[in-house]
Amino acid sequence: MAEPPGPNGRSPGRSPAATPLGRFRAEARDAITPRAALVMLGVLILELAFVVSYIGAFHSPTPERIPVAVVAPEAERRAVIDRLNGIPGEPLSGRPADSVAQARTMVLEREVDAALLVAPDRRADQLLVASAGGPSGVQALERVLQEADPSQPVRITDLRPPNEADGRGLAPFYLAVGLVVGGYLASAAVSATYGARPANPHRMLIRLGALAVLSVLSGLGGAIVVDLVFDALPGHFAALWWIGALTTFAAAAAGMAFQVLLGPMGIALSVLIFVVLGNPSAGGVYPSALLPPFWRDLGPALPNGASVTLLRNYAYFGGHHTATAWWVLSAWAAGGVLASALAARFRRGRRSPEPAAATGV
């Protein structure tokens, strides 16, 4: 005769693991370990950070202090600059230019984003722009000037439009994104294959050497694609190649340093810096002048933003206004190498020497 079930629904003497619920719990513990649960939680956090960062950067592009050179008669120039700087919200930052030639040079050398040539007798003013630096920025400038004085027409002159095959001038951005992603994925692949922390400084240097070779090939491949294959950024093959190589190596060296210092968690940090924060702050769809303050200030300090500046300014503006971007990429590359070397050396120093073999007496 069967025993009646106990108060918990199980037969007396029956082990919890023998019940369907118990078996499910045991399988769940085996399938999702505490470590796996923590990894999934980390993925969820990165996912939400990705959404917040991209929507935060792009949801409401608003111009703020876009530099504009002003050419006007001497008697009017100060008043025009004050009027531009006094527009509510401070979307523009006017500064004087002595002549049309100087204003053109300032635009093409990226000292300013545009130049306003004020016409006498209330005729149409002329706005000199270079839409290769970001067509969305040109549209924002035009809209701001029209709203500031609807009665004054403005004629747009584009001194440097994007190449026909470059569409909206986004080729430098997409090339930089691919190079950065390739760099940190390469460092992650090496770690996944042989462990995040090299056994000794020599192996660390070998890994860095391999990443350097990959970076040179990455830069070469990127230059071939944007120049020879799609003709999006033609005529600057060598410059694009070496900018691409430095971009890839900066991301790879930094990614390796994160993994040497933090282990597998270093990969998550690479994703956070290079994807979640780096891509939107690089100002792909919108130039940096239209991004909110956090992303606008962060972008130039990360490899993504520095690479976009270098690629765009060498492809379209003769390499002007790139000194800071070179320093930023070089600092990420050198910092990654130095951090990896110091960490490997420190761990080797802490390692206990192997016990001496016992000698017979």
PDB file of C-alpha atoms in Angstrom, residues 107-108 110 112-114 127-139 141-142 156-164 166-172 284-287 312 316-317:
ATOM      1  CA  VAL A 107      37.844  76.527 -43.034  1.00  0.00           C
ATOM      2  CA  LEU A 108      40.092  74.250 -45.097  1.00  0.00           C
ATOM      3  CA  ARG A 110      39.933  73.080 -39.807  1.00  0.00           C
ATOM      4  CA  VAL A 112      36.807  76.824 -37.932  1.00  0.00           C
ATOM      5  CA  ASP A 113      33.849  74.839 -39.234  1.00  0.00           C
ATOM      6  CA  ALA A 114      32.523  77.654 -41.431  1.00  0.00           C
ATOM      7  CA  LEU A 127      28.493  80.876 -45.741  1.00  0.00           C
ATOM      8  CA  LEU A 128      31.663  78.998 -46.625  1.00  0.00           C
ATOM      9  CA  VAL A 129      31.562  75.388 -45.407  1.00  0.00           C
ATOM     10  CA  ALA A 130      33.380  72.079 -45.931  1.00  0.00           C
ATOM     11  CA  SER A 131      30.720  69.389 -45.776  1.00  0.00           C
ATOM     12  CA  ALA A 132      33.371  66.645 -45.949  1.00  0.00           C
ATOM     13  CA  GLY A 133      33.819  67.410 -42.256  1.00  0.00           C
ATOM     14  CA  GLY A 134      30.189  66.427 -41.621  1.00  0.00           C
ATOM     15  CA  PRO A 135      27.126  67.324 -43.740  1.00  0.00           C
ATOM     16  CA  SER A 136      24.894  67.341 -40.646  1.00  0.00           C
ATOM     17  CA  GLY A 137      26.978  70.158 -39.204  1.00  0.00           C
ATOM     18  CA  VAL A 138      26.432  72.256 -42.332  1.00  0.00           C
ATOM     19  CA  GLN A 139      22.683  71.734 -42.124  1.00  0.00           C
ATOM     20  CA  LEU A 141      24.653  75.922 -39.250  1.00  0.00           C
ATOM     21  CA  GLU A 142      22.253  76.895 -42.003  1.00  0.00           C
ATOM     22  CA  ILE A 156      25.968  78.246 -49.023  1.00  0.00           C
ATOM     23  CA  THR A 157      29.311  77.631 -50.742  1.00  0.00           C
ATOM     24  CA  ASP A 158      30.789  74.191 -50.140  1.00  0.00           C
ATOM     25  CA  LEU A 159      34.574  74.425 -50.365  1.00  0.00           C
ATOM     26  CA  ARG A 160      35.214  70.715 -49.766  1.00  0.00           C
ATOM     27  CA  PRO A 161      32.281  68.323 -50.297  1.00  0.00           C
ATOM     28  CA  PRO A 162      32.676  64.575 -49.702  1.00  0.00           C
ATOM     29  CA  ASN A 163      33.875  62.444 -52.585  1.00  0.00           C
ATOM     30  CA  GLU A 164      31.085  61.123 -54.757  1.00  0.00           C
ATOM     31  CA  ASP A 166      31.805  58.678 -49.907  1.00  0.00           C
ATOM     32  CA  GLY A 167      28.109  59.541 -49.705  1.00  0.00           C
ATOM     33  CA  ARG A 168      27.582  61.577 -46.551  1.00  0.00           C
ATOM     34  CA  GLY A 169      31.256  61.670 -45.637  1.00  0.00           C
ATOM     35  CA  LEU A 170      31.031  58.662 -43.332  1.00  0.00           C
ATOM     36  CA  ALA A 171      33.817  56.540 -44.856  1.00  0.00           C
ATOM     37  CA  PRO A 172      36.421  57.771 -42.304  1.00  0.00           C
ATOM     38  CA  GLY A 284      29.935  59.417 -37.077  1.00  0.00           C
ATOM     39  CA  VAL A 285      26.473  60.515 -38.136  1.00  0.00           C
ATOM     40  CA  TYR A 286      26.879  63.892 -36.433  1.00  0.00           C
ATOM     41  CA  PRO A 287      30.099  65.894 -36.047  1.00  0.00           C
ATOM     42  CA  ARG A 312      39.075  62.605 -42.394  1.00  0.00           C
ATOM     43  CA  TYR A 316      40.042  65.883 -47.250  1.00  0.00           C
ATOM     44  CA  PHE A 317      42.029  68.642 -45.543  1.00  0.00           C
TER      45      PHE A 317
END
